[in-house]
Each structure stands twice: as structure tokens, then as C-alpha cells.
Short mmCIF file of C-alpha atoms in Angstrom, two decimals:
data_model
loop_
_atom_site.label_atom_id
_atom_site.label_comp_id
_atom_site.label_asym_id
_atom_site.label_seq_id
_atom_site.Cartn_x
_atom_site.Cartn_y
_atom_site.Cartn_z
CA MET E 531 -6.79 -8.30 -46.30
CA ASN E 532 -6.74 -11.94 -44.83
CA HIS E 533 -9.23 -11.65 -42.15
CA ILE E 534 -8.42 -15.15 -40.46
CA LEU E 535 -4.57 -14.45 -40.38
CA CYS E 536 -5.37 -11.01 -38.96
CA GLY E 537 -7.39 -12.77 -36.16
CA LEU E 538 -4.96 -15.10 -35.63
CA ALA E 539 -2.31 -12.27 -35.07
CA ALA E 540 -4.36 -10.58 -32.51
CA ASN E 541 -5.58 -13.77 -30.88
CA PRO E 542 -3.92 -13.51 -26.96
CA ALA E 543 -3.81 -17.68 -26.80
CA LEU E 544 -1.75 -18.02 -29.80
CA PRO E 545 1.07 -19.61 -29.22
CA SER E 546 4.39 -18.61 -29.60
CA GLU E 547 5.71 -20.77 -32.47
CA LEU E 548 2.58 -19.74 -34.47
CA VAL E 549 3.52 -15.90 -33.96
CA ASP E 550 6.94 -17.08 -35.66
CA ARG E 551 5.25 -18.54 -38.24
CA LEU E 552 2.46 -15.67 -38.62
CA ILE E 553 5.66 -13.43 -39.00
CA THR E 554 6.93 -15.30 -42.05
CA VAL E 555 3.70 -14.53 -44.31
CA ALA E 556 2.81 -11.21 -42.56
CA ASP E 557 1.68 -8.46 -44.83
CA ASP E 558 1.19 -4.73 -43.54
CA GLU E 559 -2.34 -5.74 -41.32
CA ILE E 560 -1.17 -9.08 -40.26
CA ALA E 561 2.43 -7.47 -38.96
CA THR E 562 0.66 -4.57 -37.39
CA GLU E 563 -1.71 -6.64 -34.98
CA LEU E 564 1.24 -8.80 -34.51
CA ALA E 565 3.32 -5.60 -33.44
CA ALA E 566 0.89 -5.03 -30.81
CA ARG E 567 0.60 -8.13 -28.94
CA PRO E 568 2.38 -7.75 -25.34
CA ASP E 569 3.74 -11.24 -25.58
CA LEU E 570 5.93 -10.57 -28.29
CA SER E 571 9.88 -11.74 -27.97
CA HIS E 572 12.67 -9.21 -28.81
CA ALA E 573 13.70 -11.62 -31.44
CA GLN E 574 10.08 -11.44 -32.81
CA ALA E 575 10.14 -7.78 -32.43
CA LEU E 576 12.99 -8.03 -34.64
CA ALA E 577 12.04 -9.93 -37.36
CA LEU E 578 8.38 -7.94 -37.53
CA ALA E 579 10.80 -4.53 -37.83
CA ALA E 580 12.75 -6.06 -40.75
CA LEU E 581 9.25 -6.41 -42.43
CA GLY E 582 8.80 -3.19 -43.05
CA GLU E 583 9.28 0.65 -41.57
CA GLY E 584 5.91 1.10 -40.35
CA THR E 585 5.92 -1.58 -38.27
CA ALA E 586 9.49 -0.97 -36.98
CA VAL E 587 8.39 2.93 -36.28
CA HIS E 588 5.24 1.45 -34.18
CA LEU E 589 7.84 -1.30 -32.24
CA ALA E 590 10.17 1.70 -31.79
CA TYR E 591 7.49 3.99 -30.04
CA GLU E 592 6.22 1.21 -28.04
CA GLY E 593 9.92 0.36 -26.79
CA ARG E 594 10.23 -2.88 -28.14
CA LEU E 595 13.43 -1.74 -30.22
CA THR E 596 16.84 -0.05 -29.33
CA SER E 597 19.59 1.91 -31.18
CA ALA E 598 21.51 -1.54 -31.49
CA ASP E 599 18.59 -2.84 -33.58
CA ILE E 600 18.03 -0.11 -36.22
CA ASP E 601 20.08 0.95 -39.22
CA PRO E 602 19.41 4.73 -39.66
CA VAL E 603 20.39 4.23 -43.26
CA ALA E 604 18.35 1.24 -43.92
CA GLN E 605 15.33 2.66 -41.44
CA PRO E 606 15.41 6.00 -40.88
CA GLN E 607 12.02 6.73 -40.04
CA ALA E 608 12.56 4.33 -37.03
CA ALA E 609 15.71 5.89 -35.87
CA LEU E 610 13.41 8.80 -36.23
CA ALA E 611 10.95 7.40 -34.05
CA LEU E 612 13.74 6.13 -31.15
CA LEU E 613 15.00 9.58 -31.39
CA ASP E 614 11.59 11.36 -30.71
CA THR E 615 11.37 8.96 -27.39
CA GLY E 616 14.96 9.89 -26.20
CA ALA E 617 16.37 6.31 -27.17
CA GLY E 618 18.33 7.48 -30.50
CA LEU E 619 22.11 8.23 -30.91
CA PRO E 620 23.47 11.51 -31.11
CA GLU E 621 25.38 10.78 -34.05
CA TRP E 622 22.01 9.95 -35.80
CA ALA E 623 20.55 13.24 -34.93
CA ARG E 624 23.68 14.78 -36.65
CA ARG E 625 22.94 12.92 -39.63
CA PHE E 626 19.49 13.71 -39.93
CA ALA E 627 20.23 17.07 -39.77
CA ALA E 628 21.75 17.41 -43.13
CA ASP E 629 19.45 14.61 -44.48
CA PRO E 630 18.40 16.11 -48.19
CA VAL E 631 14.78 14.99 -47.34
CA ILE E 632 13.16 17.73 -45.77
CA GLU E 633 10.50 15.62 -43.85
CA ARG E 634 13.35 13.89 -42.03
CA ARG E 635 14.71 17.38 -40.91
CA GLU E 636 11.36 18.34 -40.03
CA LYS E 637 10.77 15.03 -37.74
CA LEU E 638 14.37 15.28 -36.05
CA ALA E 639 13.27 18.85 -35.19
CA ALA E 640 10.36 17.77 -32.90
CA CYS E 641 12.61 15.50 -31.26
CA PRO E 642 13.79 16.35 -27.38
CA ASP E 643 17.22 16.96 -26.18
CA LEU E 644 19.07 17.25 -29.31
CA PRO E 645 22.78 18.47 -29.33
CA PRO E 646 23.28 22.28 -29.35
CA ASP E 647 24.80 21.66 -32.52
CA VAL E 648 22.35 19.88 -34.21
CA THR E 649 19.88 22.30 -32.75
CA ASP E 650 21.91 25.31 -34.12
CA ALA E 651 21.97 23.38 -37.96
CA LEU E 652 18.16 23.21 -37.50
CA ALA E 653 17.55 26.77 -36.73
CA ALA E 654 19.42 27.96 -39.82
CA ASP E 655 17.69 25.21 -42.17
CA SER E 656 16.64 26.72 -45.26
CA GLU E 657 13.46 25.17 -44.82
CA ILE E 658 10.70 27.50 -42.79
CA ALA E 659 8.66 24.25 -42.27
CA VAL E 660 11.83 22.58 -40.39
CA VAL E 661 12.59 26.08 -38.34
CA ALA E 662 8.96 26.09 -37.47
CA GLU E 663 8.48 22.47 -36.21
CA LEU E 664 12.23 23.61 -34.33
CA ALA E 665 10.35 26.43 -32.52
CA LEU E 666 7.44 24.64 -31.89
CA TRP E 667 9.18 22.15 -29.38
CA THR E 668 12.52 23.94 -28.71
CA THR E 669 14.19 25.15 -25.37
CA PRO E 670 13.50 28.52 -24.02
CA ASP E 671 16.83 29.74 -25.03
CA MET E 672 16.31 28.75 -28.24
CA ALA E 673 12.87 29.70 -28.36
CA ALA E 674 13.70 33.24 -27.70
CA ARG E 675 16.50 33.49 -30.41
CA LEU E 676 13.87 31.95 -32.98
CA ALA E 677 11.32 35.04 -31.78
CA ARG E 678 13.50 37.68 -33.63
CA HIS E 679 13.38 35.30 -37.25
CA PRO E 680 12.74 37.20 -40.17
CA HIS E 681 9.93 34.54 -41.42
CA ALA E 682 6.76 35.16 -39.56
CA GLU E 683 5.66 31.39 -39.44
CA VAL E 684 8.73 30.79 -36.94
CA ARG E 685 7.30 33.35 -34.58
CA ARG E 686 3.83 31.64 -34.91
CA ALA E 687 5.38 28.50 -33.79
CA VAL E 688 7.47 30.09 -31.02
CA ALA E 689 3.85 31.86 -29.68
CA ALA E 690 2.76 28.36 -29.48
CA ASN E 691 5.62 26.85 -27.20
CA GLU E 692 5.18 26.72 -23.86
CA ALA E 693 8.65 26.72 -23.01
CA THR E 694 9.00 30.14 -24.73
CA PRO E 695 9.55 32.83 -22.00
CA PRO E 696 6.79 35.05 -20.85
CA ALA E 697 8.63 38.11 -21.85
CA VAL E 698 9.21 36.73 -25.27
CA LEU E 699 5.55 35.85 -25.77
CA GLU E 700 4.50 39.37 -24.53
CA MET E 701 6.63 40.88 -27.32
CA LEU E 702 5.25 38.61 -30.03
CA LEU E 703 1.59 39.68 -28.86
CA THR E 704 2.49 43.69 -28.99
CA GLY E 705 5.27 43.57 -31.10
CA ASP E 706 7.58 46.04 -28.87
CA GLY E 707 11.30 44.93 -29.02
CA LEU E 708 11.15 42.92 -31.84
CA PRO E 709 12.03 43.86 -35.62
CA PRO E 710 9.18 43.42 -37.90
CA ALA E 711 8.92 40.00 -39.68
CA LEU E 712 10.16 40.14 -43.14
CA ARG E 713 8.47 37.03 -45.22
CA CYS E 714 5.26 34.80 -44.04
CA LEU E 715 4.35 31.84 -46.17
CA VAL E 716 2.04 33.53 -48.42
CA CYS E 717 4.96 36.17 -49.30
CA ASP E 718 6.81 33.14 -50.44
CA ARG E 719 4.15 31.98 -52.70
CA GLU E 720 4.54 35.71 -54.37
CA ARG E 721 6.25 36.15 -57.94
CA THR E 722 8.28 39.30 -56.47
CA PRO E 723 8.85 38.11 -52.65
CA ALA E 724 11.73 40.97 -52.31
CA ALA E 725 8.99 43.62 -52.59
CA HIS E 726 8.13 42.60 -48.86
CA ALA E 727 11.63 43.01 -47.65
CA HIS E 728 10.84 46.64 -47.01
CA PRO E 729 9.11 47.91 -44.11
CA HIS E 730 6.35 49.30 -46.09
CA PRO E 731 5.63 47.41 -49.07
CA HIS E 732 2.79 48.21 -51.68
CA PRO E 733 -0.23 46.49 -50.43
CA HIS E 734 -1.52 43.73 -52.31
CA PRO E 735 -5.23 44.26 -52.80
CA HIS E 736 -6.22 40.28 -52.66
CA PRO E 737 -5.37 37.63 -50.81
CA HIS E 738 -2.95 35.19 -52.36
CA PRO E 739 -4.33 31.54 -51.68
CA ALA E 740 -2.23 28.19 -52.03
CA ASP E 741 -2.88 24.69 -51.78
CA ASP E 742 -0.82 24.22 -48.97
CA LEU E 743 -1.80 27.55 -46.99
CA PRO E 744 -4.40 27.64 -44.26
CA PRO E 745 -7.82 28.36 -45.56
CA GLY E 746 -8.15 32.57 -45.33
CA ALA E 747 -4.09 32.69 -45.20
CA PHE E 748 -3.46 36.37 -46.74
CA CYS E 749 -0.91 39.30 -46.95
CA THR E 750 -1.22 42.95 -48.07
CA GLY E 751 2.35 43.55 -47.04
CA SER E 752 2.00 42.92 -43.22
CA HIS E 753 1.50 39.05 -42.85
CA GLU E 754 -1.69 39.83 -41.49
CA SER E 755 -3.12 35.71 -41.24
CA THR E 756 0.00 34.81 -39.74
CA VAL E 757 0.34 37.69 -37.33
CA HIS E 758 -3.19 37.08 -36.06
CA ASP E 759 -2.80 33.60 -36.17
CA MET E 760 0.81 34.13 -33.89
CA ARG E 761 -1.14 36.08 -31.37
CA ARG E 762 -4.17 33.07 -31.10
CA GLN E 763 -1.28 30.84 -30.03
CA ALA E 764 0.24 33.09 -27.42
CA LEU E 765 -2.93 34.10 -26.04
CA SER E 766 -3.95 30.27 -25.36
CA ASN E 767 -0.52 29.84 -24.23
CA PRO E 768 -0.39 29.74 -20.44
CA ALA E 769 3.14 30.98 -20.45
CA THR E 770 1.82 34.48 -21.72
CA PRO E 771 1.73 36.71 -18.89
CA ALA E 772 -2.03 37.50 -17.77
CA ARG E 773 -1.55 41.39 -17.99
CA ALA E 774 -0.62 41.35 -21.73
CA ALA E 775 -3.49 38.74 -22.49
CA ALA E 776 -5.95 40.96 -20.69
CA GLY E 777 -5.28 43.97 -23.30
CA PHE E 778 -6.81 41.74 -26.08
CA ALA E 779 -10.59 41.46 -24.34
CA GLY E 780 -11.64 44.45 -26.25
CA HIS E 781 -10.15 43.40 -29.71
CA SER E 782 -11.87 43.74 -32.96
CA SER E 783 -10.96 39.90 -33.80
CA ALA E 784 -13.72 37.56 -32.20
CA LEU E 785 -11.32 34.66 -32.39
CA LEU E 786 -8.66 36.67 -30.18
CA ARG E 787 -11.42 37.27 -27.64
CA TRP E 788 -12.33 33.76 -27.80
CA SER E 789 -8.42 32.28 -27.07
CA LEU E 790 -8.61 34.32 -23.45
CA ALA E 791 -11.84 32.36 -22.43
CA ALA E 792 -10.31 29.52 -21.10
CA ARG E 793 -7.47 31.79 -19.54
CA PRO E 794 -7.67 30.85 -15.72
CA ASP E 795 -5.42 33.87 -14.62
CA LEU E 796 -7.36 37.08 -15.68
CA PRO E 797 -8.52 39.49 -13.93
CA PRO E 798 -12.61 39.62 -12.76
CA GLU E 799 -13.01 42.74 -15.09
CA VAL E 800 -12.13 40.84 -18.09
CA TRP E 801 -14.43 37.84 -17.24
CA GLY E 802 -17.16 40.59 -17.06
CA ARG E 803 -16.44 41.93 -20.54
CA LEU E 804 -15.71 38.40 -22.11
CA ALA E 805 -19.40 37.62 -20.66
CA ASP E 806 -20.99 39.80 -22.75
CA ASP E 807 -19.06 38.58 -26.10
CA PRO E 808 -21.07 38.37 -29.36
CA LEU E 809 -19.63 34.88 -29.67
CA PRO E 810 -21.00 31.96 -28.13
CA GLY E 811 -18.01 30.31 -28.54
CA THR E 812 -16.50 32.95 -26.07
CA ARG E 813 -19.33 33.03 -23.41
CA ALA E 814 -19.41 28.94 -23.70
CA ASP E 815 -14.98 28.44 -22.86
CA LEU E 816 -15.76 31.30 -20.36
CA ALA E 817 -18.67 29.44 -18.56
CA GLU E 818 -16.63 26.08 -18.03
CA ASN E 819 -13.44 28.06 -16.99
CA PRO E 820 -13.05 26.99 -13.27
CA ALA E 821 -11.24 30.41 -12.33
CA VAL E 822 -14.15 32.49 -12.95
CA ASP E 823 -16.10 33.41 -9.78
CA ALA E 824 -19.90 32.70 -8.91
CA THR E 825 -21.12 35.97 -9.46
CA HIS E 826 -20.33 35.95 -13.43
CA LEU E 827 -21.12 32.07 -13.46
CA ARG E 828 -24.63 33.36 -12.31
CA ALA E 829 -25.02 35.76 -15.04
CA LEU E 830 -24.03 32.98 -17.42
CA ALA E 831 -26.77 30.45 -16.21
CA THR E 832 -29.55 32.99 -18.15
CA ASP E 833 -27.23 32.84 -21.32
CA VAL E 834 -29.73 32.80 -24.33
CA SER E 835 -27.30 29.76 -25.72
CA PRO E 836 -27.57 26.31 -24.63
CA ASP E 837 -24.44 25.66 -25.56
CA VAL E 838 -23.06 28.32 -22.95
CA ARG E 839 -25.31 26.91 -20.20
CA ARG E 840 -24.29 23.12 -20.92
CA SER E 841 -20.74 24.35 -20.58
CA LEU E 842 -21.78 26.01 -17.50
CA ALA E 843 -23.08 22.56 -16.05
CA HIS E 844 -19.36 21.04 -17.04
CA ASN E 845 -17.52 23.62 -14.85
CA PRO E 846 -16.23 21.82 -11.83
CA ARG E 847 -16.61 25.11 -9.43
CA VAL E 848 -20.12 25.75 -10.57
CA PRO E 849 -22.42 26.50 -7.57
CA LEU E 850 -24.88 23.21 -6.48
CA ASP E 851 -27.90 25.17 -6.44
CA LEU E 852 -26.92 26.56 -9.83
CA LEU E 853 -26.18 23.48 -11.58
CA THR E 854 -29.40 21.97 -10.26
CA SER E 855 -31.43 24.95 -11.84
CA LEU E 856 -29.50 23.90 -15.22
CA ALA E 857 -30.37 20.21 -14.85
CA GLY E 858 -33.74 20.93 -16.82
CA THR E 859 -33.13 23.36 -19.05
CA VAL E 860 -30.01 21.80 -21.01
CA LYS E 861 -29.09 18.32 -22.38
CA ILE E 862 -26.84 16.89 -20.31
CA GLY E 863 -27.64 13.48 -20.36
CA ALA E 864 -26.24 10.78 -17.88
CA THR E 865 -22.76 12.36 -17.90
CA LEU E 866 -20.93 12.37 -14.59
CA LEU E 867 -20.23 15.97 -14.28
CA PRO E 868 -16.95 17.26 -12.17
CA ARG E 869 -19.31 19.00 -9.67
CA ILE E 870 -21.94 16.09 -9.13
CA ALA E 871 -18.42 13.91 -8.66
CA ALA E 872 -17.34 16.55 -5.96
CA ALA E 873 -20.28 16.48 -4.08
CA SER E 874 -19.90 15.88 -0.41
CA PRO E 875 -21.98 13.71 1.60
CA ALA E 876 -24.48 16.02 2.50
CA GLU E 877 -24.85 17.49 -0.81
CA VAL E 878 -25.47 13.58 -1.87
CA GLU E 879 -28.35 13.06 -0.01
CA SER E 880 -30.14 16.41 -0.79
CA LEU E 881 -29.75 15.16 -4.78
CA ALA E 882 -30.81 12.41 -4.11
CA THR E 883 -34.28 13.64 -2.43
CA SER E 884 -34.66 16.19 -5.33
CA SER E 885 -38.01 16.43 -6.94
CA ASP E 886 -36.29 17.08 -9.98
CA PRO E 887 -35.90 14.10 -11.79
CA ALA E 888 -33.15 15.54 -14.02
CA VAL E 889 -31.11 16.09 -10.81
CA ARG E 890 -31.91 12.82 -9.66
CA MET E 891 -30.26 11.70 -13.02
CA LEU E 892 -27.12 13.63 -12.55
CA LEU E 893 -26.49 12.18 -9.12
CA ALA E 894 -27.07 8.47 -10.52
CA ALA E 895 -24.22 8.57 -12.78
CA ARG E 896 -21.77 8.52 -10.15
CA ARG E 897 -20.49 5.23 -9.63
CA ASP E 898 -19.45 5.39 -5.80
CA LEU E 899 -22.83 6.41 -3.90
CA PRO E 900 -23.78 4.61 -0.88
CA PRO E 901 -25.97 1.51 -0.84
CA GLY E 902 -28.70 3.16 0.69
CA ILE E 903 -29.01 5.80 -2.03
CA ARG E 904 -27.91 3.61 -4.80
CA ASP E 905 -30.86 0.94 -4.54
CA ALA E 906 -33.39 4.18 -3.39
CA LEU E 907 -32.47 5.58 -7.07
CA ALA E 908 -32.69 2.14 -8.60
CA ALA E 909 -36.55 2.17 -7.43
CA ASP E 910 -37.29 5.57 -8.80
CA THR E 911 -40.29 5.95 -11.09
CA ASP E 912 -38.45 8.00 -13.62
CA ALA E 913 -36.72 5.78 -16.31
CA LYS E 914 -33.96 8.43 -17.21
CA VAL E 915 -32.96 8.29 -13.64
CA LEU E 916 -32.80 4.09 -13.98
CA LYS E 917 -30.86 4.56 -16.94
CA SER E 918 -28.12 6.41 -15.23
CA ILE E 919 -28.01 4.44 -12.34
CA ALA E 920 -28.45 0.60 -13.69
CA PRO E 921 -24.61 0.51 -14.63
CA HIS E 922 -23.76 0.73 -10.95
CA PRO E 923 -22.06 -1.86 -9.36
CA GLY E 924 -23.56 -3.20 -6.14
CA LEU E 925 -27.21 -3.67 -7.65
CA SER E 926 -29.10 -6.97 -6.89
CA GLU E 927 -30.46 -8.77 -9.55
CA ALA E 928 -33.97 -8.35 -8.40
CA ARG E 929 -33.63 -4.33 -8.52
CA LEU E 930 -32.27 -5.13 -12.44
CA ARG E 931 -34.75 -7.28 -13.08
CA ASP E 932 -37.56 -5.20 -11.58
CA MET E 933 -35.99 -2.11 -13.30
CA ILE E 934 -36.85 -3.90 -16.82
CA ASP E 935 -40.46 -4.99 -15.67
CA ARG E 936 -41.15 -1.68 -14.98
CA HIS E 937 -39.59 0.09 -18.16
CA GLY E 938 -38.77 -2.42 -20.57
CA VAL E 939 -36.74 -1.15 -23.63
CA ARG E 940 -36.12 2.11 -22.30
CA VAL E 941 -33.48 0.59 -19.71
CA LEU E 942 -32.87 -2.68 -21.21
CA ALA E 943 -29.15 -1.95 -22.57
CA LYS E 944 -28.31 0.00 -19.40
CA VAL E 945 -29.18 -2.80 -17.56
CA ALA E 946 -26.85 -5.24 -19.66
CA THR E 947 -23.96 -3.12 -19.05
CA ASN E 948 -23.87 -3.57 -15.17
CA PRO E 949 -20.83 -5.49 -14.50
CA ASP E 950 -22.50 -7.67 -11.61
CA ALA E 951 -25.77 -8.75 -14.06
CA SER E 952 -25.60 -12.45 -13.61
CA PRO E 953 -25.74 -14.91 -16.53
CA SER E 954 -29.31 -15.52 -16.11
CA LEU E 955 -30.08 -11.61 -16.38
CA LEU E 956 -28.11 -11.56 -19.69
CA GLU E 957 -30.26 -14.39 -20.52
CA HIS E 958 -33.44 -12.70 -19.75
CA VAL E 959 -32.25 -9.46 -21.69
CA THR E 960 -31.50 -11.37 -24.78
CA ARG E 961 -35.29 -12.92 -24.53
CA HIS E 962 -37.01 -9.93 -24.07
CA ASP E 963 -39.68 -9.00 -26.07
CA PRO E 964 -39.63 -6.40 -28.35
CA PRO E 965 -35.60 -7.01 -28.54
CA VAL E 966 -33.16 -4.13 -28.22
CA GLN E 967 -30.63 -4.13 -30.70
CA LYS E 968 -28.52 -2.39 -28.51
CA ALA E 969 -28.76 -4.64 -25.88
CA PHE E 970 -27.30 -7.47 -27.66
CA ARG E 971 -24.13 -5.57 -28.13
CA GLU E 972 -23.96 -5.11 -24.52
CA VAL E 973 -24.57 -8.40 -23.42
CA ALA E 974 -22.16 -9.82 -26.28
CA ARG E 975 -19.61 -7.37 -24.40
CA HIS E 976 -20.31 -8.74 -21.23
CA ARG E 977 -18.08 -10.86 -19.11
CA ASN E 978 -20.76 -12.86 -17.69
CA ALA E 979 -22.17 -13.69 -21.06
CA THR E 980 -23.54 -17.52 -21.52
CA ALA E 981 -23.30 -19.74 -24.41
CA THR E 982 -27.02 -19.28 -24.78
CA SER E 983 -27.07 -15.17 -24.65
CA LEU E 984 -23.76 -15.01 -27.18
CA LEU E 985 -25.76 -17.48 -29.28
CA ALA E 986 -28.78 -15.11 -29.26
CA CYS E 987 -26.56 -11.92 -29.65
CA LEU E 988 -25.38 -13.69 -33.26
CA THR E 989 -28.43 -12.76 -34.33
CA ASP E 990 -27.64 -8.66 -34.42
CA ARG E 991 -25.65 -7.81 -37.38
CA ARG E 992 -23.59 -5.35 -34.91
CA ALA E 993 -23.78 -7.56 -32.42
CA ARG E 994 -22.24 -10.53 -34.36
CA PRO E 995 -18.60 -9.72 -34.26
CA LEU E 996 -18.40 -8.96 -30.83
CA ALA E 997 -20.22 -12.42 -29.64
CA ALA E 998 -17.91 -14.04 -32.07
CA THR E 999 -14.83 -12.86 -29.88
CA HIS E 1000 -16.16 -13.96 -26.42
CA PRO E 1001 -14.83 -16.97 -25.06
CA SER E 1002 -17.83 -18.12 -23.55
CA LEU E 1003 -19.03 -19.17 -27.36
CA PRO E 1004 -19.32 -22.64 -27.85
CA VAL E 1005 -15.97 -24.21 -30.00
CA PRO E 1006 -18.06 -25.75 -32.72
CA VAL E 1007 -20.01 -22.14 -33.07
CA ILE E 1008 -16.41 -19.98 -32.87
CA VAL E 1009 -14.97 -22.77 -35.76
CA GLU E 1010 -18.28 -22.25 -37.78
CA LEU E 1011 -18.11 -18.39 -37.54
CA LEU E 1012 -14.46 -18.88 -39.24
CA SER E 1013 -16.09 -19.25 -42.57
CA ASP E 1014 -19.04 -16.23 -41.98
CA ALA E 1015 -19.45 -14.32 -45.06
CA GLU E 1016 -18.90 -10.95 -43.28
CA GLY E 1017 -14.86 -10.91 -42.72
CA ARG E 1018 -15.27 -9.11 -39.63
CA VAL E 1019 -16.89 -11.52 -38.23
CA ALA E 1020 -14.34 -14.16 -39.03
CA GLU E 1021 -11.27 -12.11 -38.15
CA ALA E 1022 -13.36 -11.92 -34.52
CA ALA E 1023 -13.77 -15.82 -34.42
CA ALA E 1024 -10.09 -16.06 -35.14
CA ALA E 1025 -9.15 -13.86 -32.44
CA ASN E 1026 -11.50 -15.73 -29.64
CA PRO E 1027 -8.81 -17.20 -27.09
CA SER E 1028 -11.48 -20.28 -26.71
CA LEU E 1029 -10.37 -21.26 -30.49
CA PRO E 1030 -8.34 -24.54 -29.84
CA SER E 1031 -4.78 -24.50 -30.38
CA ALA E 1032 -5.26 -27.48 -33.11
CA MET E 1033 -7.44 -25.11 -35.25
CA MET E 1034 -4.88 -22.37 -34.81
CA LEU E 1035 -2.10 -24.90 -36.07
CA LYS E 1036 -4.41 -25.64 -39.29
CA LEU E 1037 -5.15 -22.10 -40.02
CA THR E 1038 -1.58 -20.80 -40.03
CA PRO E 1039 0.43 -21.23 -43.24
#
């Protein structure tokens, strides 16, 4: 890998004529960087696409290529990418529907707005992977048709498709109204798969593993693991009728019950059953479900699992008094919780004066606080509150320096993330004794970093590549870093927009 040329390829200040030069010598890594340039011309995109199909696929997805630019014979993956974005040609779809390469037919099956004759051909494909991929993305009519497919893997994909009609999803859950599936992926690997064509074949006493099957896949004649997964998909599908899904709240499978917990359309009695579920994951998903009423949320607040209580804190409709009671009992950190973000002005006032620093910390994660409350939190005596408020825009340099003076290394890195931190303050951060390595990285990213502070950041191994790409770094230092022993530092220096164009020209073959 040529780090210098990769860095140049990503340099936003690289002149167009040097982009042309790099295209002529580009390997895969350089081409990837060039393809991501926002200033790439159409002619340059065409030249890059000719270098390799991986680059052509990227450019197709980015909208840099049209159907006139791609030969589906020479670059089939790029043509499929255009079909996937809706920019391909119908004749391409017909060509790929008959392609001998299975992976291409499978990719085609996931493309939108296919001609009806192509969809019919894919539905009749001899490879189940192709039909299953079609079932996962296809239209309601075709999904209803494929729900009757004799292969259980196709039905599993239909159950995951949100375009599948609700009545069909209910049939997949219950089995009513559908003929039994005759095969599954495990059956396909049996030496005598014909035995499974009978309604009640002789059961196999052991699972039949294969390297390309999901863990735990097995079949004793009824395609158990695939049917189970099909039900999981249907229960997680928002198009599945709530009345059909609710019937699985007492199912013996913990995974099926878990699939219900995030649904917003279940009746309260189902929430009650799930709130007592032995699986913590089920209770945690239920606790984060915004449709669950306050009564059940309050019951979940006393759950023995910290994961359940943490999920409850992230519920956008958790009662505020319940959230404040959780603040000190679960590890939430400085994350802005949805309920805190939605707090009214009166609630903000109340939270700001809470006696619990964990509650004040949660409020301090907001970035739209009134100046008075913001400044009051910036004067808080608790370090975790200061860490949470330190990145808030509008804080004066005096307040930020005061935080450092009072709490030092505990708040230093967070102060450095403040978007209004002045150049002198950032220099003050880099001179702090003892130093904080994470603070160097934050300073190196900061738009207000000066040459002085950036030179200090170069002393930290992890901050060094960040500082090397900062436009405020002195030009002689940037040039010196081009020969750095660590490749990613040299690459960052080559990507620095302050690198003189004469040096770019010298570096470009």
C-alpha cells in the first residue's frame, strides 16, 4: 500500500490534473480514495470505473455512473449495482435472470421494480437462495404466491418481508390455510431427501449440520429450525396482525417471546406476561418499548437486571420521576436520553436543581439549554456533571478554564471537545500537567487548534495522525511527516489540504 498516494488521493485540495495523474497509476486502495472525492468529474469517474469492477460498483451506487457508462457483459457487478439503485435497464434484468452465475441471479432478486417476466423467472429459479432473496424483497402479490412455496427457506424469507400481506403473515405463523412445506436447507443436504416429501416421514434422531447452515439448524422431518426462524421473522414483522402475534406470548420458545417485546401494537395483558418473562432480553426490549403503559414501566423499574432498568431509562415515554429514580442505580453515562431531550422548560428547571448529581448529569447532556441553566451546571461541584456540560456551545473561556482548575484531568478531554474552545484554551489543555492522552486527540481534531497545540499533539502516538492532517499544522512539519516511519501518519500528512501544490506535484508519479 502506497500511503503517500492514498493520502494525496483523499486530499481535498488536490488539483484536478493531479487527480488525472493518480488515476493512471491507481491500485485498488488509491482508486477507492479517488472514487470518494466529491469533485470527481464524469470523465474521471469513467476512467476509475475502467480500473476495476469494485470501484465501478462504488461509483454506480454513488450515482456517478449511468446505464450508458456500463457494459453488463464486461462489468456485471456494476450493472447489477445500477439495477439495485433503479438506474439499470430492463434488458439487463432479463439477461441476469438467465445468468449461469448463481450469485448474480441472487443479487438481481433483491433489486427493486423488476419487470414481471423477470420476477416470474426468479420465482421459478432452481436455486433456493435466489428464490428466497426474491421473497425477502418482492411485492405483496409475489410474496403471497411464494408463501406457498414448498421450500421452508423461501417461506422464512416471505415472513421477513414487510410488504407481505398481513393475512399471509398470519398464515405463516399458524400454518392454517397453507400446505405444509416439503423441504428445508437441512433436507437438501440429506442423502435421501425424497423421504421428506411425505407428510409424516420417519424422524431423524439427530440434527444434520452443514458448514453453510446457521448454528443449530436441524430437521427431524418437520423442518423445525427453519419453521422456528420463520415465526421469529413474522413476529418481528410490523405487518403481522397483533392478534396473531399476541398468541405467542406464552410460547415455550424464549426467542419467539423475545420477538414480541418491541412490538408497539400488543394489548396490555401481553405486556404483563412479557414483564414476567424469565429472559432478561425480553424484559429489556419491553422496557424500551414506547407503547408500554406507565403501570408496566413502573413494575419494570424494580427489575433485578440492570440491563432492563437501563433500557427503561432509554424509553422515550418513561415517566420523568421514574427516570430520575433510575439515574443513580444504572450506568447511563453522559448519553442524551430521549425523555431528557423532550423535557419541557419547567421540567428542565426542576432537573437542574435536583439534589442528585446523576440527574443533573443527564440534563447536562443536552446542547440547547438556556444560558442560565447551562452556566449553573458549568459551576457544578460534581465532576461528572462538568464532563457532561463541558461540550455545550456558548460556554465562556473563563468557565471552561475554571472547570480545568477545579477538576483537572477528569474534565480535560471533554473541555477540549467544546466547539467554542479558543486557540489559547486548547494550548492550555496541551500544557496540562499531568497530560491526558485523550485530550491530545480531541485537540488534534479541533478546528481552533493552533500550530503550537498541534505540535504538542504530535507527541502522542494516537493523536499524531489526527494532527498530521490538520490544516493549521506548519507546512515544514507537514512535509517532514511525509517521511514518517508510521504509514498512517505519512498518509495523513499527504491528505493535509495545506500541503503545497508544488509538493503534491512532486509526489505524484
